[in-house]
mmCIF file with all atom_site columns, C-alpha atoms in Angstrom:
data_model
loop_
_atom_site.group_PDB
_atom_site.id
_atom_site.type_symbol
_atom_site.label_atom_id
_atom_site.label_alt_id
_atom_site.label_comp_id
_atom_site.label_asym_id
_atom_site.label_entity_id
_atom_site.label_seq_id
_atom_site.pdbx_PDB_ins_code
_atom_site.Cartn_x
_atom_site.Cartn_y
_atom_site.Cartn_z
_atom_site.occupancy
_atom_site.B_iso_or_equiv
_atom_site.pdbx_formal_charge
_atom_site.auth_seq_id
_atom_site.auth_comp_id
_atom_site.auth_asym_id
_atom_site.auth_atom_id
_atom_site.pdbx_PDB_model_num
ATOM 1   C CA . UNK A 1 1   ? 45.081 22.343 29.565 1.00 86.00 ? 1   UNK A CA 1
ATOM 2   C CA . UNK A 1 2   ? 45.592 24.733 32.232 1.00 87.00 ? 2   UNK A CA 1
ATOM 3   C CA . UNK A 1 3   ? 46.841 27.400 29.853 1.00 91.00 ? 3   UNK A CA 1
ATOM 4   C CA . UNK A 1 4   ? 44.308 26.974 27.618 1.00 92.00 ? 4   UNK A CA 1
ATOM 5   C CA . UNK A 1 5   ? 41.556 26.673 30.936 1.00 93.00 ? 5   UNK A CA 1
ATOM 6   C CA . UNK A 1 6   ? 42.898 30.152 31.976 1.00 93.00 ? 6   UNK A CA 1
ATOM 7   C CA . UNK A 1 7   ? 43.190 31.911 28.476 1.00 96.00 ? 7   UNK A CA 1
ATOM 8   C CA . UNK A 1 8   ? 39.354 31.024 27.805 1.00 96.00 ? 8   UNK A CA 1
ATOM 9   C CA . UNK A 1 9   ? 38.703 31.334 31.161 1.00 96.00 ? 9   UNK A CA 1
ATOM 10  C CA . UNK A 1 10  ? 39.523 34.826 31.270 1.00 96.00 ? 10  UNK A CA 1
ATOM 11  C CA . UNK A 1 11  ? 38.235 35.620 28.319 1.00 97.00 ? 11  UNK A CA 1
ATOM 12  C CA . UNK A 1 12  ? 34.683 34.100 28.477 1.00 97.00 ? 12  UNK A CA 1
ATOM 13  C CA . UNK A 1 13  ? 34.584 35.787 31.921 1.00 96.00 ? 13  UNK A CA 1
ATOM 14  C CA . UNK A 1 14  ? 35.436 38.767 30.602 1.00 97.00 ? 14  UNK A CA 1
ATOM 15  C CA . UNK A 1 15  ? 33.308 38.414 27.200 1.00 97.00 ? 15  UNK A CA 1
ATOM 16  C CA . UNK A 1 16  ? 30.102 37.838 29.546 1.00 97.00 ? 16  UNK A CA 1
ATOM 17  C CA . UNK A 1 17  ? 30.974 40.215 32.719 1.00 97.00 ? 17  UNK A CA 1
ATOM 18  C CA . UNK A 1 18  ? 32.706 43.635 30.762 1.00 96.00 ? 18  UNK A CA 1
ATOM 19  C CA . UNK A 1 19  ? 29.224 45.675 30.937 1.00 96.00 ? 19  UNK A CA 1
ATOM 20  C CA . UNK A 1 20  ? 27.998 43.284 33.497 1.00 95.00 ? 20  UNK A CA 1
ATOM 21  C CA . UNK A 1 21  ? 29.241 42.527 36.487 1.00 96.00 ? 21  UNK A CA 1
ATOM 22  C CA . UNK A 1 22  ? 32.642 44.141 35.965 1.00 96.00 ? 22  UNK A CA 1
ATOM 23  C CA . UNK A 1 23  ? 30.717 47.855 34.848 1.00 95.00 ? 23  UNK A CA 1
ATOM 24  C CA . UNK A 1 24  ? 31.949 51.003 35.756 1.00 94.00 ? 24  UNK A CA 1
ATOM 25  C CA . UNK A 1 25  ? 35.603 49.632 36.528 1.00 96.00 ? 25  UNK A CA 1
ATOM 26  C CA . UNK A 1 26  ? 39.063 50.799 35.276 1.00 97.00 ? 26  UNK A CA 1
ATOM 27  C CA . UNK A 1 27  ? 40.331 48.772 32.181 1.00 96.00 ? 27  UNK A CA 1
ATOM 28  C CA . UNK A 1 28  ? 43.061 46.895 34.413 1.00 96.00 ? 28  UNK A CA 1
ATOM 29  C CA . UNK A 1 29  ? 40.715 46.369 37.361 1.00 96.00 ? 29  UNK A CA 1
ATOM 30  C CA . UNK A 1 30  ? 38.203 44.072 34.695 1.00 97.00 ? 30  UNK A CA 1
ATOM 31  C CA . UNK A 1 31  ? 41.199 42.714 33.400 1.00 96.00 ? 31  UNK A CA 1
ATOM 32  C CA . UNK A 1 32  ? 42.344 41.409 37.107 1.00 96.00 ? 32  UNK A CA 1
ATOM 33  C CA . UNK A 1 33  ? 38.724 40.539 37.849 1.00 96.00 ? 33  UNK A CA 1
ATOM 34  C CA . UNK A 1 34  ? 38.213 38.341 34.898 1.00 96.00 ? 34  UNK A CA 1
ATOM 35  C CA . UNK A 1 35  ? 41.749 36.477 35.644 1.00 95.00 ? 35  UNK A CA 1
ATOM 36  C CA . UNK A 1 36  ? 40.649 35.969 39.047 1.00 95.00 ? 36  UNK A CA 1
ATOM 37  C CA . UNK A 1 37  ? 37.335 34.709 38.247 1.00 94.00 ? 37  UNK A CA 1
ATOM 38  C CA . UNK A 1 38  ? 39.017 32.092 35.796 1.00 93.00 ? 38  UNK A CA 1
ATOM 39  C CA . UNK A 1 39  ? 40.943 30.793 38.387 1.00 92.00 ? 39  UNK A CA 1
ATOM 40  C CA . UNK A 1 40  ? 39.243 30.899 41.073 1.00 91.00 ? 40  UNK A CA 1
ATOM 41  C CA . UNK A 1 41  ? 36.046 28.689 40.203 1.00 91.00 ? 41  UNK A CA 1
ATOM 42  C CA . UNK A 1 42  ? 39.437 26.010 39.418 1.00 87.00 ? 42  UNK A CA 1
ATOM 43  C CA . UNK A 1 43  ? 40.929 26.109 42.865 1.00 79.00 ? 43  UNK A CA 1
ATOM 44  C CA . UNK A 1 44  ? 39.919 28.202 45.508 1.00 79.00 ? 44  UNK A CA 1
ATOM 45  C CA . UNK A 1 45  ? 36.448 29.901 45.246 1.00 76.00 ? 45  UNK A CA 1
ATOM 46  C CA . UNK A 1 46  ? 36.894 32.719 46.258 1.00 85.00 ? 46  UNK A CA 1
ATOM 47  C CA . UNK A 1 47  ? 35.316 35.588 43.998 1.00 83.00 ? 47  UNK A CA 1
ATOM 48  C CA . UNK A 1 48  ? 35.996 39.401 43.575 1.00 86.00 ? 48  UNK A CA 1
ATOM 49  C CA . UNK A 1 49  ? 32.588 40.441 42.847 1.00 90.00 ? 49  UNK A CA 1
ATOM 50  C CA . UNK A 1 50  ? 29.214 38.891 44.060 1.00 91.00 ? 50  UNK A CA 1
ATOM 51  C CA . UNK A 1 51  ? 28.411 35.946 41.947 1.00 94.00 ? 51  UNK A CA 1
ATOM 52  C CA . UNK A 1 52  ? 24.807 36.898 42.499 1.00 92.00 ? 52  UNK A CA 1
ATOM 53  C CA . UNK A 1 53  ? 25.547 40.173 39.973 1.00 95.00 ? 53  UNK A CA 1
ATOM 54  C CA . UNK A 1 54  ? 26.774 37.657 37.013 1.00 96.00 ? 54  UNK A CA 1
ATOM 55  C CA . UNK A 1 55  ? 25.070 37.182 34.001 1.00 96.00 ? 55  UNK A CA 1
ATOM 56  C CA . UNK A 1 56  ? 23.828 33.421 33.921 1.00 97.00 ? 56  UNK A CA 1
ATOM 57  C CA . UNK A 1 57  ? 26.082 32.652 30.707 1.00 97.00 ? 57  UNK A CA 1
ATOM 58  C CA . UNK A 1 58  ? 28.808 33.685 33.265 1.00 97.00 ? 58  UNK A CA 1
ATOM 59  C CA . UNK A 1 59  ? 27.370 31.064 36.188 1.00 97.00 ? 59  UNK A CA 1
ATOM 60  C CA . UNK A 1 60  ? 27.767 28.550 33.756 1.00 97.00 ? 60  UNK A CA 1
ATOM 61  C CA . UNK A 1 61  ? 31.453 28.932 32.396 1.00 96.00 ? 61  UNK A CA 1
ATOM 62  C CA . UNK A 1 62  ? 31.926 29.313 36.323 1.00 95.00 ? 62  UNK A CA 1
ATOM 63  C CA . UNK A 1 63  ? 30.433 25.979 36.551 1.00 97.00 ? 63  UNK A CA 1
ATOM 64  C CA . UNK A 1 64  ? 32.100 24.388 33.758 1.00 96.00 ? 64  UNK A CA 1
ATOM 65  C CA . UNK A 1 65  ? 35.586 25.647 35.515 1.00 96.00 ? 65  UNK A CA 1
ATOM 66  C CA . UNK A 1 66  ? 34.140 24.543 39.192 1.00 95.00 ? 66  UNK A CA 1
ATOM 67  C CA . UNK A 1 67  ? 33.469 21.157 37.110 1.00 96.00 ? 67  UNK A CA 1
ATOM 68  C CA . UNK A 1 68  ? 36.775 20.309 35.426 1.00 96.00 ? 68  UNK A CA 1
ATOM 69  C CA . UNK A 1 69  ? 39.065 22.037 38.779 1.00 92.00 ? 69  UNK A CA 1
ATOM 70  C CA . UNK A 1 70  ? 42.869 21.472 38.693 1.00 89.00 ? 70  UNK A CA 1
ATOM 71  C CA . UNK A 1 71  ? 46.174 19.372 37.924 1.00 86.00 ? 71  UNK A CA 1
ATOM 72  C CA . UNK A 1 72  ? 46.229 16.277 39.388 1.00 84.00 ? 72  UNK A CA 1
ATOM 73  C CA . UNK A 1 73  ? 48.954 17.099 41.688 1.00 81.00 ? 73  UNK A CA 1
ATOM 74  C CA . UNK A 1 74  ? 46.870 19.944 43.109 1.00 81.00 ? 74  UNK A CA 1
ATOM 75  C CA . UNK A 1 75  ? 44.738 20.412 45.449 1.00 79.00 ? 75  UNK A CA 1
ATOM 76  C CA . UNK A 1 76  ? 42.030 21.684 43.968 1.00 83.00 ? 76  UNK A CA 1
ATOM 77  C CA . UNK A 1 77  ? 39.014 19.832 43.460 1.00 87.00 ? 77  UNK A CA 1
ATOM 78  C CA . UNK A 1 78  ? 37.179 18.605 40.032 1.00 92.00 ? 78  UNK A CA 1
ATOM 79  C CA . UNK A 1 79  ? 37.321 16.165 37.491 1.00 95.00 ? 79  UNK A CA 1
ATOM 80  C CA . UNK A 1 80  ? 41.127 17.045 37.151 1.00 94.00 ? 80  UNK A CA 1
ATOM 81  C CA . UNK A 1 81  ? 42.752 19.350 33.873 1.00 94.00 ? 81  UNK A CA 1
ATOM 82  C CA . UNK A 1 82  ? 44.198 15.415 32.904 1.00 94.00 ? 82  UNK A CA 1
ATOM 83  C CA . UNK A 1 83  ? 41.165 13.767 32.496 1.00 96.00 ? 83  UNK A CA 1
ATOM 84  C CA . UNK A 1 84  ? 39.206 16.739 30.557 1.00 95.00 ? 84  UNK A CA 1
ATOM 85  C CA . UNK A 1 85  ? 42.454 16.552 28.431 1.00 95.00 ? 85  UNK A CA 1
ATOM 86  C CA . UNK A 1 86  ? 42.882 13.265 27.481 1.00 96.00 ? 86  UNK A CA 1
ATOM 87  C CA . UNK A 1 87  ? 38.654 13.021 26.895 1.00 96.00 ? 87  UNK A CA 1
ATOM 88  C CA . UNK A 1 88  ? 39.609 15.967 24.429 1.00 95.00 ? 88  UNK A CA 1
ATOM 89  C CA . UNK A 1 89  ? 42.263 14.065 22.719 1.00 96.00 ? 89  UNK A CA 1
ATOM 90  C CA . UNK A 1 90  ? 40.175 10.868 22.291 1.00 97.00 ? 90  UNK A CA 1
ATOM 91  C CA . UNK A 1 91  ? 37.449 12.750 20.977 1.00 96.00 ? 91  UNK A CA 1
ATOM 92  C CA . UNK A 1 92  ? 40.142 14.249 18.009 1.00 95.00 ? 92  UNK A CA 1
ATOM 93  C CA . UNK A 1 93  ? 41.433 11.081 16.978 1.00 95.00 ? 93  UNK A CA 1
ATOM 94  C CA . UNK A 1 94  ? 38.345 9.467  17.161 1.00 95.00 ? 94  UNK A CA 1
ATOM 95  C CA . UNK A 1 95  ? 36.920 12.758 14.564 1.00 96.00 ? 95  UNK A CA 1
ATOM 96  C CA . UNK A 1 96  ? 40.369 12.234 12.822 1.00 95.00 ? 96  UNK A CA 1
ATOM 97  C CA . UNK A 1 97  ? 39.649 8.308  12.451 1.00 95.00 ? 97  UNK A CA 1
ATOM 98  C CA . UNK A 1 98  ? 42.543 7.321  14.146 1.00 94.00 ? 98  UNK A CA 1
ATOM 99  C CA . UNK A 1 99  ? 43.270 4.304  15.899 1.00 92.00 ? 99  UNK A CA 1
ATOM 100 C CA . UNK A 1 100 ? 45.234 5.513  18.891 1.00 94.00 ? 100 UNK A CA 1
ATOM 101 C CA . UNK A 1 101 ? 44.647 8.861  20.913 1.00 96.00 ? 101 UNK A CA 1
ATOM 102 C CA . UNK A 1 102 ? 47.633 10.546 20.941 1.00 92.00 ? 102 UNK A CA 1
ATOM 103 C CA . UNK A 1 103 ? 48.867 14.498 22.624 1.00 90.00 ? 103 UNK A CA 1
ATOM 104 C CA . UNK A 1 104 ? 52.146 16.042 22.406 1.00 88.00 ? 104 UNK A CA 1
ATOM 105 C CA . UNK A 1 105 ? 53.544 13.211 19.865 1.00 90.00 ? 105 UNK A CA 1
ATOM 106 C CA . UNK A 1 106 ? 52.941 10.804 22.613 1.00 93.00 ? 106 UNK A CA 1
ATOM 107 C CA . UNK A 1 107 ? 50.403 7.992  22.882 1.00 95.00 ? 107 UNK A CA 1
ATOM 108 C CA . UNK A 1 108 ? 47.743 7.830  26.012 1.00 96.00 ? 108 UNK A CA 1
ATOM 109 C CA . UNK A 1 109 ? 47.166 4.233  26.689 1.00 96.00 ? 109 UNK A CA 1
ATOM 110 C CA . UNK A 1 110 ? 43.603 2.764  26.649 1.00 95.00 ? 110 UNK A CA 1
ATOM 111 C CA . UNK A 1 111 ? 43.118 2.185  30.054 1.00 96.00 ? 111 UNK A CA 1
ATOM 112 C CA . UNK A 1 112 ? 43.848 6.134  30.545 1.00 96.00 ? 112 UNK A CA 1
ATOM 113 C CA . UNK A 1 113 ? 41.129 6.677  28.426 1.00 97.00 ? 113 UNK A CA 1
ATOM 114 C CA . UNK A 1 114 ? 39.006 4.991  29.937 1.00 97.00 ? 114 UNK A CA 1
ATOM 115 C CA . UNK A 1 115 ? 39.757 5.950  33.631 1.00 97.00 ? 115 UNK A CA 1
ATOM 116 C CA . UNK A 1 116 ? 38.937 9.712  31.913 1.00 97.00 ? 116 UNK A CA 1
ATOM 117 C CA . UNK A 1 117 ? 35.281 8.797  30.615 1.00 97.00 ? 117 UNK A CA 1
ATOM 118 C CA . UNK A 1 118 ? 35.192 6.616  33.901 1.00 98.00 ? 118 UNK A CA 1
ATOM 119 C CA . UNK A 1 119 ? 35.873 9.586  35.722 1.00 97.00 ? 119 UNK A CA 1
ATOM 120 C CA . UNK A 1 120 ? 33.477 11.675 33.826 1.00 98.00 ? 120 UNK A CA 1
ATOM 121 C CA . UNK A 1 121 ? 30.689 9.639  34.045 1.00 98.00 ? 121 UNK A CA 1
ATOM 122 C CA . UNK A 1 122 ? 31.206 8.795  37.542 1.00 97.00 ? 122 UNK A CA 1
ATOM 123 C CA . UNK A 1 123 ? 30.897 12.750 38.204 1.00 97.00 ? 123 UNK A CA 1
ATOM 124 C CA . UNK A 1 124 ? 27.956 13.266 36.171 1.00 98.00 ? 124 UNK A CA 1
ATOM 125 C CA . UNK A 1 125 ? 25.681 10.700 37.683 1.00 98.00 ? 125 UNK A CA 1
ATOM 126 C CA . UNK A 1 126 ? 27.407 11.839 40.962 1.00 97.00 ? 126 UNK A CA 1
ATOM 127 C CA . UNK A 1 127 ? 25.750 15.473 40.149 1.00 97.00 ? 127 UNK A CA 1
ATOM 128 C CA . UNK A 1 128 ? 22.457 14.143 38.801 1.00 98.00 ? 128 UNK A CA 1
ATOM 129 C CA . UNK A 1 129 ? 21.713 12.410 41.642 1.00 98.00 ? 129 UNK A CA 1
ATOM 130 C CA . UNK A 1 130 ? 22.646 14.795 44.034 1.00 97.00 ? 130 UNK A CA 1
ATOM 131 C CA . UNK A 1 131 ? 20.822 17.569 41.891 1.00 98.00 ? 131 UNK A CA 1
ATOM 132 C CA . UNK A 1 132 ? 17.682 15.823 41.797 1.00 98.00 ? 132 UNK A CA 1
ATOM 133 C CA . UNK A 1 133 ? 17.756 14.723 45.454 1.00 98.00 ? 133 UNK A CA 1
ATOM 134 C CA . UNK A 1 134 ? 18.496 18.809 46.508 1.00 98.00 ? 134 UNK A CA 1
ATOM 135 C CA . UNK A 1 135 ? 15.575 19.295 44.421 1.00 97.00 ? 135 UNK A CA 1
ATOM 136 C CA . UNK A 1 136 ? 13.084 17.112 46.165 1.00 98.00 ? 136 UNK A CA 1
ATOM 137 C CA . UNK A 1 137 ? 14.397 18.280 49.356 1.00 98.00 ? 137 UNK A CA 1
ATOM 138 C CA . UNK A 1 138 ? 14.334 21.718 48.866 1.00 98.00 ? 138 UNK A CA 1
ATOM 139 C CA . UNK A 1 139 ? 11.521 22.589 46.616 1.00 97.00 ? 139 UNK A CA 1
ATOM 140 C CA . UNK A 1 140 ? 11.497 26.010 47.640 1.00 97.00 ? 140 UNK A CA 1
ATOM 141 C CA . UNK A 1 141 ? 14.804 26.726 46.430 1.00 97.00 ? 141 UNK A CA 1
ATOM 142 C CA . UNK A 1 142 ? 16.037 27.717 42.718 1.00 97.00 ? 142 UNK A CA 1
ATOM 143 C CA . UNK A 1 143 ? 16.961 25.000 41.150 1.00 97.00 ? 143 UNK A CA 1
ATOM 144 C CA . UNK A 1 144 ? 20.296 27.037 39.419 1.00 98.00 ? 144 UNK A CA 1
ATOM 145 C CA . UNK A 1 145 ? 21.060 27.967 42.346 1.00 97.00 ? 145 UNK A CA 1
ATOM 146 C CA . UNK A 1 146 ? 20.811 24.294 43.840 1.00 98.00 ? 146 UNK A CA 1
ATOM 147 C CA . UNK A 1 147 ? 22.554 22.884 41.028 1.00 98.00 ? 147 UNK A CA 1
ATOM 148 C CA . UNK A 1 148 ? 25.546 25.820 41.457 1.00 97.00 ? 148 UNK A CA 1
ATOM 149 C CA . UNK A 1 149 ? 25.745 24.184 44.822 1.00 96.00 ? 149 UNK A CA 1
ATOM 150 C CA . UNK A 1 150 ? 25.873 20.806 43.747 1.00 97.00 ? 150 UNK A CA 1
ATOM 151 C CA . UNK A 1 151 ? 28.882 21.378 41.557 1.00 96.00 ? 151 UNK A CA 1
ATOM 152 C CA . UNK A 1 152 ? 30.588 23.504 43.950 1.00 95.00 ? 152 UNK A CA 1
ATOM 153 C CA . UNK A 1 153 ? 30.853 20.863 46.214 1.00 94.00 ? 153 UNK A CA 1
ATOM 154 C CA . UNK A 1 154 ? 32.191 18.212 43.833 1.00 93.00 ? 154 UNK A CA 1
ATOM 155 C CA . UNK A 1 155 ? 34.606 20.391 43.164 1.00 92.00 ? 155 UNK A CA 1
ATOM 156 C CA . UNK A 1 156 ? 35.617 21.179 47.083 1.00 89.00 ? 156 UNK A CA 1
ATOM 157 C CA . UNK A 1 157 ? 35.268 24.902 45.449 1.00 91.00 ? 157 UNK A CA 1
ATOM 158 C CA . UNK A 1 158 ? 33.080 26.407 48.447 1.00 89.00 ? 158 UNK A CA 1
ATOM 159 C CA . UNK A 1 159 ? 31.665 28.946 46.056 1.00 92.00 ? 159 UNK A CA 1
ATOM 160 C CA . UNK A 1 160 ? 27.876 29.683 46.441 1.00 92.00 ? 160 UNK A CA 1
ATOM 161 C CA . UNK A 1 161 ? 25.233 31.708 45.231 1.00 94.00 ? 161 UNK A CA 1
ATOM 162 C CA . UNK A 1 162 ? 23.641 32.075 48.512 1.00 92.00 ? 162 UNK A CA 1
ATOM 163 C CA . UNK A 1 163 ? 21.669 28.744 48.559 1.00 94.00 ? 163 UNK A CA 1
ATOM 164 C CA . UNK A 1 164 ? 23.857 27.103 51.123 1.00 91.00 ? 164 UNK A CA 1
ATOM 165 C CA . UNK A 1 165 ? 22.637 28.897 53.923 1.00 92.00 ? 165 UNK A CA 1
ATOM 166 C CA . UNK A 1 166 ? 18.905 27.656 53.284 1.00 95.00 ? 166 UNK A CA 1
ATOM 167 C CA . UNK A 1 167 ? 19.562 24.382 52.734 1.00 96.00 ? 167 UNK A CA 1
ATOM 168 C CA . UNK A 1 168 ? 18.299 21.912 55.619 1.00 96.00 ? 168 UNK A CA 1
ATOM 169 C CA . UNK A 1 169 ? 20.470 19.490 57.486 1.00 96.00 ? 169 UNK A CA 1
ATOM 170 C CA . UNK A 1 170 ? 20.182 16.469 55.347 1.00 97.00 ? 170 UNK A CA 1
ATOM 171 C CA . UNK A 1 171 ? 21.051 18.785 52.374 1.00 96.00 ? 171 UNK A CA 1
ATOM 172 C CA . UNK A 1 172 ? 23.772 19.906 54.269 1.00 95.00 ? 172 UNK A CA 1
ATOM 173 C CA . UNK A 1 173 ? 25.439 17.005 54.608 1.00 94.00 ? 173 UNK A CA 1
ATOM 174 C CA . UNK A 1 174 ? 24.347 15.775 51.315 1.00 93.00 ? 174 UNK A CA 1
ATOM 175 C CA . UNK A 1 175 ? 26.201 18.781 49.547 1.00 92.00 ? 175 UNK A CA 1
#
């Protein structure tokens, strides 16, 4: 999963940002950027160019990797690389009409698939509440740019489209 997280990664970054946000570099310097920008949103969040200057398909593959984050045996933040993988698997045997979920010839148990929807579900009403509370208490504020935030911080990713820094207290500690 990590593999395949960085391969697209890298190039959906680099698909979106080429005559974007990466214009007017060398070759090897969009190739580096788009690597880093793959990984980043997964672990660190740091970026190499402004995140304000990417494209909004961009934000959201960003978000997508700030949403799914690393191994479990990381650090980084994120649903975890496991649990997007075994939701994945499920999801082909259920289109295959299997009766067991199965990756790498070996079988995931049931309760593993169901701590991975657990998990995702757990995050996504996590983020829609948040969301919609950031929203009602900062109306002023974009609400991309507020929901950027919001996954950021499930993630522990610390990257930020500038919104942080006008949030109130309460959102503060909310986010």
């Amino acid at each position: 999963m990590t593999l395949i997280l960085l391969i697209g990664g890298t190039i959906a970054i680099a698909a979106t940002e080429w005559n974007g946000a990466f214009a007017g570099m060398k070759f090897s310097d969009k190739l580096v950027h788009s690597i880093f920008n793959a990984v980043s949103p997964r672990t660190a969040g740091f970026n190499s160019v402004s995140l304000t200057n990417f494209s909004l398909l961009a934000l959201i593959i960003y978000i997508i990797l700030m949403w799914i984050g690393g191994a479990s045996q990381s650090t980084a933040g994120g649903i975890k690389v496991n649990t997007i993988g075994v939701a994945f698997a499920s999801f082909l045997s259920i289109v295959r009409g299997e009766s067991s979920v199965t990756m790498f010839n070996r079988e995931i148990t049931d309760s593993s698939v169901r701590r991975a929807y657990a998990t995702i579900f757990g995050s996504v009403i996590t983020i829609i509440c948040c969301f919609i509370a950031l929203m009602i208490l900062e109306p002023a504020i974009d609400p991309f740019a507020l929901f950027f935030e919001t996954i950021s911080a499930l993630g522990t990713v610390g990257a930020s489209l500038g919104a942080t820094t006008e949030l109130s207290d309460v959102s503060r500690v909310l986010v």
